[in-house]
Structures are given as structure tokens and as C-alpha cells.
Coordinates of C-alpha atoms in Angstrom, one line a residue:
M18 CA -4.2 -5.8 37.5
V19 CA -5.6 -6.4 34.0
H20 CA -6.0 -3.3 31.9
E21 CA -9.6 -3.1 30.5
P22 CA -9.8 0.0 28.3
Y23 CA -13.2 1.7 28.9
F24 CA -13.7 1.6 25.1
F25 CA -11.6 0.9 22.1
L26 CA -11.9 3.3 19.2
S27 CA -11.7 1.5 15.8
Y28 CA -11.3 3.6 12.7
A29 CA -9.7 3.6 9.2
R30 CA -6.5 5.7 9.1
K31 CA -7.7 7.2 5.7
D32 CA -10.6 8.8 7.6
D33 CA -8.3 10.8 10.0
R34 CA -6.5 13.1 7.5
D35 CA -7.6 16.2 9.3
E36 CA -7.7 14.9 12.9
F37 CA -11.5 14.8 13.1
V38 CA -11.2 11.4 14.7
K39 CA -9.1 12.8 17.5
R40 CA -11.7 15.6 18.1
F41 CA -14.5 13.1 18.3
Y42 CA -12.5 10.9 20.7
D43 CA -11.7 13.8 23.0
D44 CA -15.4 15.0 22.9
L45 CA -16.6 11.4 23.7
V46 CA -14.3 11.1 26.7
L47 CA -15.5 14.5 28.0
E48 CA -19.1 13.5 27.6
L49 CA -18.5 10.3 29.5
R50 CA -17.1 12.2 32.4
R51 CA -20.0 14.7 32.3
I52 CA -22.5 11.9 32.7
G53 CA -20.7 10.3 35.6
A54 CA -18.7 7.6 34.0
D55 CA -15.1 7.1 35.1
P56 CA -13.0 6.3 32.0
A57 CA -9.8 7.5 33.8
A58 CA -9.7 4.3 35.9
Q59 CA -9.4 2.2 32.8
P60 CA -8.4 4.7 30.1
P61 CA -9.9 4.3 26.6
F62 CA -7.7 3.1 23.8
R63 CA -6.9 5.0 20.6
D64 CA -3.9 3.5 18.9
V65 CA -1.8 6.7 18.2
E66 CA -1.8 7.5 21.9
R67 CA -1.0 4.0 23.2
L68 CA 1.4 2.6 20.6
G69 CA 5.0 3.4 21.6
L70 CA 8.0 3.4 19.4
G71 CA 9.1 -0.2 18.7
S72 CA 5.7 -1.7 19.9
N73 CA 4.5 -4.9 18.4
W74 CA 1.3 -3.2 17.0
A75 CA -0.6 -6.5 16.3
R76 CA -0.2 -7.7 19.9
V77 CA -0.7 -4.3 21.5
L78 CA -3.9 -3.8 19.6
G79 CA -4.9 -7.4 20.2
A80 CA -4.5 -6.9 24.0
A81 CA -6.7 -3.8 23.9
V82 CA -9.4 -5.4 21.7
G83 CA -9.3 -8.6 23.8
H84 CA -9.9 -6.7 27.1
C85 CA -11.9 -3.6 26.3
R86 CA -15.3 -3.1 27.8
A87 CA -16.9 -1.4 24.7
F88 CA -16.0 -1.0 21.1
V89 CA -16.7 2.1 19.1
A90 CA -16.4 1.6 15.3
L91 CA -16.4 4.5 12.9
Y92 CA -18.2 3.1 9.9
S93 CA -17.2 4.3 6.4
P94 CA -16.4 2.8 3.0
A95 CA -12.7 3.0 4.0
Y96 CA -13.5 1.1 7.2
L97 CA -15.2 -1.8 5.5
N98 CA -12.3 -1.8 3.0
S99 CA -9.6 -2.1 5.7
E100 CA -8.2 -5.5 6.6
F101 CA -7.0 -4.3 10.0
C102 CA -10.3 -2.7 10.9
G103 CA -11.8 -6.0 9.9
K104 CA -9.5 -7.8 12.3
E105 CA -10.4 -5.5 15.2
W106 CA -14.1 -5.7 14.5
T107 CA -14.1 -9.5 14.2
A108 CA -12.0 -10.1 17.3
F109 CA -14.5 -8.0 19.4
W110 CA -17.5 -9.6 17.7
D111 CA -16.1 -13.0 18.8
R112 CA -16.1 -11.9 22.4
L113 CA -19.8 -10.9 22.1
Q114 CA -20.6 -14.2 20.6
E115 CA -18.8 -16.0 23.4
Y116 CA -20.8 -14.0 26.0
R117 CA -24.0 -14.8 24.3
R118 CA -23.3 -18.5 24.3
E119 CA -22.6 -18.4 28.0
T120 CA -25.5 -16.1 29.1
E121 CA -27.9 -15.9 26.2
I122 CA -27.6 -12.1 26.5
D123 CA -26.8 -9.8 23.6
V124 CA -24.6 -7.1 25.0
P125 CA -24.9 -3.7 23.2
A126 CA -21.1 -3.2 23.6
L127 CA -20.3 -2.8 19.9
V128 CA -21.3 0.8 19.2
P129 CA -21.1 1.8 15.5
V130 CA -21.0 5.4 14.4
L131 CA -21.7 6.5 10.8
W132 CA -18.6 8.4 10.1
T133 CA -19.1 8.9 6.3
P134 CA -22.0 7.7 4.2
M135 CA -21.8 4.0 3.2
E136 CA -21.9 2.9 -0.4
G137 CA -24.3 0.1 -1.3
D138 CA -25.7 -2.6 1.0
I139 CA -24.0 -3.3 4.3
P140 CA -23.3 -7.0 4.9
A141 CA -25.7 -8.7 7.3
E142 CA -23.1 -9.3 10.0
I143 CA -22.4 -5.6 10.2
A144 CA -25.9 -4.3 9.6
R145 CA -27.2 -6.1 12.7
F146 CA -25.5 -3.4 14.8
Q147 CA -27.6 -0.3 14.3
Y148 CA -25.7 2.9 13.9
H149 CA -28.7 5.2 13.9
E150 CA -31.4 5.6 16.6
A151 CA -34.1 8.1 17.4
G152 CA -32.8 11.5 18.3
M153 CA -29.7 11.4 16.2
G154 CA -31.4 13.2 13.3
E155 CA -31.8 12.8 9.6
E156 CA -28.7 14.9 8.9
Y157 CA -26.5 12.4 10.7
A158 CA -28.1 9.5 8.8
S159 CA -27.5 11.2 5.4
R160 CA -24.2 13.0 5.9
G161 CA -22.3 11.1 8.5
L162 CA -20.7 12.5 11.7
M163 CA -17.4 13.6 10.1
Q164 CA -19.2 16.1 7.8
I165 CA -21.2 17.4 10.7
L166 CA -18.1 17.8 12.7
R167 CA -16.4 19.6 9.8
T168 CA -19.2 22.1 9.3
D169 CA -20.7 22.6 12.8
P170 CA -18.6 21.1 15.6
T171 CA -20.4 22.9 18.3
G172 CA -23.9 22.5 16.9
P173 CA -26.8 20.6 18.4
V174 CA -26.7 17.7 15.8
Y175 CA -23.1 16.9 16.7
R176 CA -23.7 17.2 20.4
R177 CA -26.8 14.9 20.2
V178 CA -24.8 12.1 18.5
V179 CA -21.9 12.4 21.0
E180 CA -24.4 12.1 23.9
K181 CA -26.1 9.1 22.4
V182 CA -22.8 7.3 21.8
A183 CA -21.5 8.1 25.2
A184 CA -24.7 6.7 26.8
R185 CA -24.4 3.4 25.0
V186 CA -20.7 3.1 25.8
R187 CA -21.4 3.7 29.5
I188 CA -24.2 1.1 29.7
A189 CA -21.9 -1.6 28.1
A190 CA -18.8 -0.6 30.1
D191 CA -20.4 -0.3 33.5
R192 CA -23.1 -3.1 33.4
F193 CA -21.4 -6.0 31.7
R194 CA -18.1 -7.8 31.8
L195 CA -17.3 -9.6 28.5
P196 CA -15.0 -12.6 28.5
F197 CA -11.4 -11.7 27.9
T198 CA -9.3 -13.0 25.0
P199 CA -5.9 -13.1 26.6
G200 CA -2.8 -13.2 24.3
L201 CA -4.8 -12.0 21.3
D202 CA -2.6 -11.2 18.3
L203 CA -4.4 -9.5 15.5
A204 CA -1.9 -10.9 13.0
D205 CA -3.6 -14.3 13.6
V206 CA -7.2 -13.0 13.2
R207 CA -9.1 -13.6 10.0
G208 CA -11.3 -10.6 9.6
L209 CA -14.8 -10.5 8.2
F210 CA -13.9 -7.7 6.0
P211 CA -12.9 -6.4 3.5
V212 CA -16.3 -7.9 2.6
A213 CA -16.6 -10.1 -0.4
D214 CA -18.6 -7.5 -2.4
Q215 CA -16.0 -4.9 -1.9
Q216 CA -13.2 -7.3 -2.8
R217 CA -15.0 -8.0 -6.1
A218 CA -15.4 -4.3 -6.7
A219 CA -11.7 -3.7 -6.0
A220 CA -10.8 -6.4 -8.6
S221 CA -12.0 -4.1 -11.4
G222 CA -11.0 -0.8 -9.8
T223 CA -8.0 0.8 -8.2
G224 CA -8.6 -0.2 -4.6
H225 CA -6.6 -3.4 -4.5
V226 CA -2.8 -4.0 -4.3
Q227 CA -1.1 -7.3 -5.1
V228 CA 2.1 -7.8 -3.0
F229 CA 4.6 -10.3 -4.2
L230 CA 7.4 -11.5 -1.9
A231 CA 10.8 -12.7 -3.1
A232 CA 12.6 -13.8 0.1
G233 CA 14.7 -16.6 1.5
V234 CA 13.9 -19.1 4.3
A235 CA 15.7 -20.2 7.4
D236 CA 16.3 -23.8 6.2
P237 CA 18.2 -23.7 4.0
L238 CA 19.5 -20.1 4.2
P239 CA 20.2 -18.3 0.9
E240 CA 23.6 -19.0 -0.4
G241 CA 26.3 -16.9 1.5
R242 CA 23.8 -16.0 4.3
H243 CA 24.6 -17.0 7.9
R244 CA 22.1 -14.9 9.9
Q245 CA 18.9 -17.0 10.5
E246 CA 17.0 -14.5 12.6
Y247 CA 15.9 -12.6 9.4
Y248 CA 14.1 -15.7 8.1
G249 CA 11.3 -18.2 9.0
R250 CA 9.9 -21.4 7.6
S251 CA 8.4 -19.6 4.6
P252 CA 9.1 -16.4 2.6
R253 CA 6.1 -14.9 4.3
E254 CA 8.0 -14.9 7.6
W255 CA 10.9 -12.8 6.3
T256 CA 11.8 -10.0 8.8
P257 CA 14.5 -7.8 7.2
Y258 CA 14.4 -5.4 10.1
H259 CA 15.5 -7.3 13.1
P260 CA 14.4 -7.3 15.8
P261 CA 11.1 -6.6 14.0
R262 CA 8.8 -3.8 15.0
H263 CA 6.1 -5.7 13.2
P264 CA 5.7 -9.5 12.9
T265 CA 6.9 -9.7 9.3
V266 CA 7.6 -7.3 6.5
A267 CA 4.6 -8.6 4.7
L268 CA 2.2 -7.7 7.5
R269 CA 3.9 -4.4 7.9
A270 CA 3.3 -3.7 4.2
Q271 CA -0.3 -4.7 4.5
K272 CA -0.7 -2.3 7.4
V273 CA 0.6 0.6 5.4
I274 CA -1.6 -0.4 2.4
A275 CA -4.7 -0.6 4.7
E276 CA -3.9 2.8 6.2
E277 CA -3.9 4.2 2.6
G278 CA -7.4 2.8 2.2
Y279 CA -6.6 -0.2 -0.1
T280 CA -7.1 -4.0 0.3
S281 CA -4.2 -6.3 -0.4
N282 CA -3.0 -9.9 -1.1
I283 CA 0.3 -11.4 -0.3
D284 CA 1.8 -14.0 -2.8
V285 CA 5.3 -15.5 -3.2
V286 CA 7.2 -14.9 -6.4
D287 CA 7.4 -17.9 -8.6
A288 CA 7.9 -18.8 -12.3
G289 CA 4.4 -17.5 -12.9
L290 CA 5.1 -13.9 -11.8
S291 CA 4.8 -12.5 -15.3
G292 CA 1.3 -14.0 -15.8
R293 CA 0.2 -12.8 -12.3
L294 CA 1.3 -9.2 -13.1
D295 CA -0.6 -9.4 -16.4
E296 CA -3.6 -10.4 -14.3
T297 CA -3.2 -7.3 -12.1
M298 CA -3.2 -5.1 -15.2
V299 CA -6.3 -6.7 -16.6
N300 CA -8.0 -6.2 -13.2
N301 CA -6.9 -2.6 -13.1
Q302 CA -4.7 -3.2 -10.0
T303 CA -1.3 -2.0 -8.8
S304 CA 1.4 -4.3 -7.5
I305 CA 4.4 -4.2 -5.3
L306 CA 7.4 -6.5 -5.2
L307 CA 9.2 -6.8 -1.8
V308 CA 12.6 -8.3 -2.6
D309 CA 15.2 -9.8 -0.4
P310 CA 18.5 -9.0 -2.1
W311 CA 19.8 -12.5 -1.1
A312 CA 16.9 -14.0 -3.0
V313 CA 18.5 -13.4 -6.4
R314 CA 20.8 -16.3 -5.7
T315 CA 17.9 -18.6 -6.0
G316 CA 17.3 -19.6 -9.5
T317 CA 13.5 -19.3 -9.5
Y318 CA 13.5 -15.9 -8.0
R319 CA 16.4 -14.7 -10.2
D320 CA 14.7 -15.8 -13.5
A321 CA 11.3 -14.4 -12.5
L322 CA 12.7 -11.1 -11.4
A323 CA 14.9 -10.8 -14.5
D324 CA 11.9 -11.5 -16.7
Y325 CA 10.0 -8.7 -14.8
D326 CA 12.9 -6.4 -15.5
G327 CA 12.6 -6.8 -19.2
Q328 CA 8.9 -5.9 -19.3
N329 CA 7.0 -2.6 -19.2
R330 CA 5.2 -2.5 -15.8
P331 CA 4.3 1.2 -15.1
A332 CA 2.0 0.4 -12.2
T333 CA 4.4 -2.0 -10.3
G334 CA 6.8 -0.9 -7.6
V335 CA 9.9 -2.7 -6.3
L336 CA 11.0 -2.1 -2.8
V337 CA 14.2 -3.8 -1.4
P338 CA 14.5 -3.4 2.4
C339 CA 17.9 -3.5 4.2
H340 CA 18.5 -3.1 7.9
E341 CA 21.5 -0.9 8.8
A342 CA 22.6 -3.4 11.5
D343 CA 22.7 -6.3 8.9
E344 CA 26.4 -6.4 8.3
E345 CA 26.1 -9.3 5.9
S346 CA 24.2 -7.0 3.5
G347 CA 26.5 -4.0 4.0
G348 CA 29.0 -5.0 1.3
D349 CA 28.7 -4.4 -2.4
A350 CA 28.7 -7.9 -3.7
I351 CA 25.1 -8.7 -3.1
W352 CA 24.0 -5.4 -4.5
Q353 CA 26.1 -6.0 -7.6
E354 CA 24.3 -9.2 -8.2
L355 CA 20.9 -7.5 -7.7
S356 CA 21.9 -4.8 -10.2
H357 CA 22.6 -7.6 -12.8
V358 CA 19.1 -9.0 -12.3
F359 CA 17.5 -5.6 -12.5
W360 CA 19.9 -4.1 -15.0
R361 CA 17.3 -2.1 -16.9
N362 CA 15.6 -0.7 -13.8
W363 CA 18.8 -0.2 -11.8
R364 CA 19.4 3.2 -13.5
R365 CA 16.3 4.6 -11.8
Q366 CA 17.1 3.2 -8.3
N367 CA 16.1 5.8 -5.6
D368 CA 15.4 8.4 -8.3
P369 CA 13.5 11.2 -6.6
H370 CA 11.6 11.8 -9.8
D371 CA 10.6 8.1 -10.3
Q372 CA 9.8 6.5 -7.0
L373 CA 8.8 3.0 -8.1
F374 CA 12.2 1.4 -7.6
R375 CA 13.7 1.8 -4.1
V376 CA 16.7 -0.2 -2.8
R377 CA 18.4 -0.3 0.6
V378 CA 15.3 1.0 2.2
A379 CA 15.9 1.5 6.0
A380 CA 13.5 0.5 8.7
D381 CA 12.5 4.1 9.5
E382 CA 11.9 4.8 5.8
F383 CA 9.8 1.8 4.9
D384 CA 6.3 3.1 5.6
A385 CA 6.9 6.5 4.0
Q386 CA 8.6 5.0 0.9
L387 CA 5.8 2.4 0.4
S388 CA 3.1 5.0 0.8
V389 CA 4.7 7.2 -1.9
M390 CA 5.2 4.2 -4.1
L391 CA 1.5 3.3 -3.8
A392 CA 0.4 6.8 -4.7
V393 CA 2.7 6.9 -7.7
A394 CA 1.6 3.5 -8.9
Q395 CA -2.1 4.4 -8.5
N396 CA -1.6 7.7 -10.4
R397 CA 0.1 5.8 -13.2
L398 CA -2.8 3.3 -13.3
M399 CA -5.4 6.1 -13.5
E400 CA -3.4 7.9 -16.3
M401 CA -3.3 4.6 -18.3
E402 CA -7.1 4.3 -17.8
S403 CA -7.7 7.8 -19.1
T404 CA -5.3 7.7 -22.1
T405 CA -6.9 7.2 -25.5
P406 CA -5.1 6.6 -28.7
F407 CA -4.1 9.7 -30.6
R408 CA -5.2 10.0 -34.2
L409 CA -3.8 12.5 -36.7
P410 CA -6.4 14.7 -38.5
G411 CA -7.3 13.9 -42.0
G412 CA -5.6 15.5 -45.0
P413 CA -2.9 15.0 -47.6
P414 CA 0.4 13.4 -46.5
P415 CA 3.2 15.8 -45.7
P416 CA 6.0 16.3 -48.4
P417 CA 9.1 14.2 -48.0
L418 CA 12.1 15.7 -46.2
G419 CA 14.8 17.0 -48.5
G420 CA 18.0 14.9 -49.1
L421 CA 21.1 15.6 -47.1
T422 CA 24.6 15.9 -48.8
V423 CA 28.0 16.2 -47.3
P424 CA 30.2 18.8 -48.9
G425 CA 33.5 17.6 -50.2
P426 CA 36.9 19.4 -50.8
P427 CA 36.9 21.7 -53.9
D428 CA 39.4 19.6 -55.9
P429 CA 38.3 19.5 -59.6
G430 CA 41.0 17.0 -60.6
G431 CA 41.5 14.6 -57.7
P432 CA 39.6 11.4 -57.1
L433 CA 36.4 11.4 -55.2
P434 CA 36.9 10.8 -51.5
P435 CA 35.0 7.9 -50.0
P436 CA 31.7 8.5 -48.2
P437 CA 32.3 9.5 -44.6
F438 CA 30.3 6.4 -43.4
P439 CA 28.6 3.5 -45.1
G440 CA 25.3 4.4 -46.7
A441 CA 26.0 8.2 -46.8
F442 CA 25.4 10.2 -49.9
P443 CA 28.6 10.4 -52.1
V444 CA 30.4 13.8 -52.2
H445 CA 30.8 15.4 -55.7
R446 CA 33.0 18.0 -57.3
P447 CA 31.4 21.3 -58.5
D448 CA 32.6 20.6 -62.1
A449 CA 31.5 17.0 -62.1
A450 CA 28.3 15.6 -63.5
P451 CA 25.5 15.6 -61.0
P452 CA 25.4 12.4 -59.0
P453 CA 22.6 10.0 -59.5
Q454 CA 19.5 11.1 -57.6
E455 CA 19.1 9.2 -54.4
P456 CA 15.8 8.9 -52.5
P457 CA 15.5 11.5 -49.8
L458 CA 16.7 10.7 -46.3
G459 CA 13.8 10.5 -43.9
F460 CA 13.5 9.7 -40.2
G461 CA 14.4 6.0 -40.8
G462 CA 17.7 6.7 -42.5
P463 CA 21.2 6.3 -41.1
V464 CA 22.8 8.9 -38.9
A465 CA 26.3 10.0 -38.4
A466 CA 28.3 8.3 -35.7
G467 CA 29.1 10.2 -32.6
P468 CA 32.5 10.2 -30.9
G469 CA 33.4 6.7 -29.7
E470 CA 30.4 5.2 -31.4
P471 CA 30.5 2.5 -34.1
P472 CA 29.7 3.5 -37.7
G473 CA 26.1 4.1 -38.3
G474 CA 25.5 5.6 -34.9
P475 CA 24.5 4.0 -31.7
P476 CA 22.5 0.8 -31.8
A477 CA 18.7 1.4 -31.8
T478 CA 17.7 0.2 -28.4
K479 CA 14.5 0.7 -26.6
D480 CA 14.7 3.2 -23.8
T481 CA 12.9 1.3 -21.0
D482 CA 13.2 4.2 -18.6
D483 CA 10.4 6.1 -20.4
D484 CA 8.1 3.0 -20.2
Q485 CA 8.6 2.0 -16.6

């Protein structure tokens, strides 16, 4: 028997921070039962309830979208900015289009709900599905259902909206049978949104993340690698966690990014990485590098990553996955090579106070580590936006610092000892003539060498930790 979910609930994860989505879903199911519908025979689909540990999420969701009787979409800015909501919406819309071609009937099976107020104009493809009708009230049209649920979850406005949605779902589910889309894999669906207008807005704001992949391929395998199952025909097919819970690490990363409410692009690292990262900064975007440790044995990757390591990229994160069952990556050799490529950043690897450089990230840590990395990078980006140059107040310049002298031994007759280090002020005897006046030593002058340091103190190097 083919499972046909009575309805599929499609929503942006960013909109479910306080479990209001679950409350609405439960209330909708109860209302369907109250009006005589039988959703228990073909249970509705909400992903957190139906996705088990280790599930291939793109195929599980695809099977539900490809067979559900109705589709309830919680419209919000985050929803229209979510790639995976766009895939779900588009896949179901294609089923409606197919039914219309076969029967010339427009089935009202795509039921939009205004979850939070929309920003700007809604694209034509989406606007054709009306989310407001008589009886829902002006409060719903202006505030959205989540705000009503937050302030008055038992009030008449909320109840009216739930009743209207339930009635529309029942009509679609009980009266029509849309064509199935068997074998639907959402990873293969090209969604209608994020819509073009929102992508352009993201290009000049903080809503877009550029993801860069540095990974090997199956033919030929990276030097010293023997396990082909981690690789595919292109770097985009890299699956460091095998067997993969998600199709590829790139798609898994995009799913996490979408759940955080951002759009994303996937590109492969090449010699132009530095220029692309400059672009992201100009466009006010964050970026993430997903690095296969074996990739550093490839010249193009190694050079591009080493070049990145020598730059100041405060809104870019680096994440290096490693599966605990991958014995070839368990030794130290490959990590030593990686540390030589990232020799400046390596000192902050897995630093709990600076979470933009994470190595040996396990499968069960990936989502959480990437989410934190996104938050830190976005915060850094906003700090950079709000920072303005600091200018000293007007007034006369400060007086110069006084000169420093090194006291010598009180030997009136002996020769003068040599300066303790090159460039230091000479010592003088109390009975000797005053030494020639030297210019005062300021901040730019020489300093005394510390234990084990060469004369003149340690070399003046730039501390990249503070800039990263």
C-alpha cells in the first residue's frame, strides 16, 4: 500500500524556534478529526516526526511530497528565503501542473498560511495561491498566524483560521487524487525560490553564505587515498561521513544553512579563491570552506588554501570533517600536512573562544558546529559593518617620552662597559662628563631581548590571531 500523507506541512525551520509550528500542526489535525476527516488512515507528514535517525532526508521528504494529498505551506520571509522549502513547494506545484494538464482542473490542494507578514511583493507563481479569504479577519492578514498564536492561542481569530485551513485541506484530500511522483529525491529538484528578488537583496546584506569545497574525486583518488566510497565524479559528491546520512556533505551544509534562514551557493575551490572571497566581503556575505584533509596534496587546492591562510578573513569559517570510521584519516601524517598549509590558523583550531576553524569534525557534530560557525561569522560581519574609524580629538601633540638609561657599575677608573645590546644608550660613570644627548626612546625604539631571543628582541611579526 502506497502511503499518501493526508497533508504535508512545509515550513522554514527558522520559524519554529518556540514550537509554535508544532502547536498549529496538532490543532490542525484535531480540527480535521472534528469535522469528520480521517487523517489517521494516511497520517499527515511533519518532518521532525517522520525522519528517523540515519534517514536519507531528501528522499524521505521527496516521497512524502510526491504522494501527499494536500500541501500546507507556512509563508514567511524565511520560507521564501529557504532553498529546501522552495524544493518542497516546487515539487508539489509540479504535481498540480500535471493534474491540470490531464484534467483541466485547478485543484486547491496547495494551502498557504500567512505565518509571519511578508516583505515586499510576492512573486507571481506564489501569489496565485491566496493565503487570505473572507472570515479569516484583518488581524490575520496584518500580523500573521504565529503572532496570533503567540498572544491568543485560544481566541476566536486563531480558531477561525485553523477551521478555514482544515476545511480546505479536507476538500483537497478527500475529493481529488493528484498524480504521484514516485522516487522523488528533493536533492534533484530545482526550486522556484529563494526568489530572484530575495537573492539580489541577499547579495548586499547578511542573508547569503558562499560555500567553497576543497575535496578529492574518485578517479583519480587523492595521493595516498585508497577508499573510493568517500568520493564521486566531482568534488561536489564528496561524502566524508560514510555511509552518508545525507547525499553529500555539500547538501548537508546547505540544509543547515537553510534551517538558519540563509541562502547559499556551492563552489569548488580553485586558483581564484582569493578573488571570490574578496567578492563576498564586497557583497557583505559570509563564507565557509569545507575542506577534505586529503585535498591539500593537490597543488591547486594547497596553493589556494595556503594563500587564504595568509589573509585576514574575519567572516570566513573553515570546517574539516572526518569520520571516526575512516581509518586512513586516523593517523597524524595527513593532519601534519594540513597544519603546514594552515600554519597561521592552526593555532586556533577547535578553540572554544574562536569557532571559525574546526578540524576533525565528527558526523554527529557537523550540524551544530556549522550552525555556531555561521552565527559567529555573521556577528563578525555585522561588527565590521558598524565599525567606524576612530579619530583622536584635536589639541597639541603629547610630549615625547623620556629617554631610558641603563645604570652601569660605579667604577670611576675603569673603562666603560659595552652597551648591553646594539643600539642601547651607553652607560656612564658618575664622575665622567655627561654623555652626548640622544633622542628620547619612543614606542618605535629597540627593546631588550628576552631569554632565548636574539639581540634586539623578538622579530616584529603580525599577530594574525587577532585579525582572523
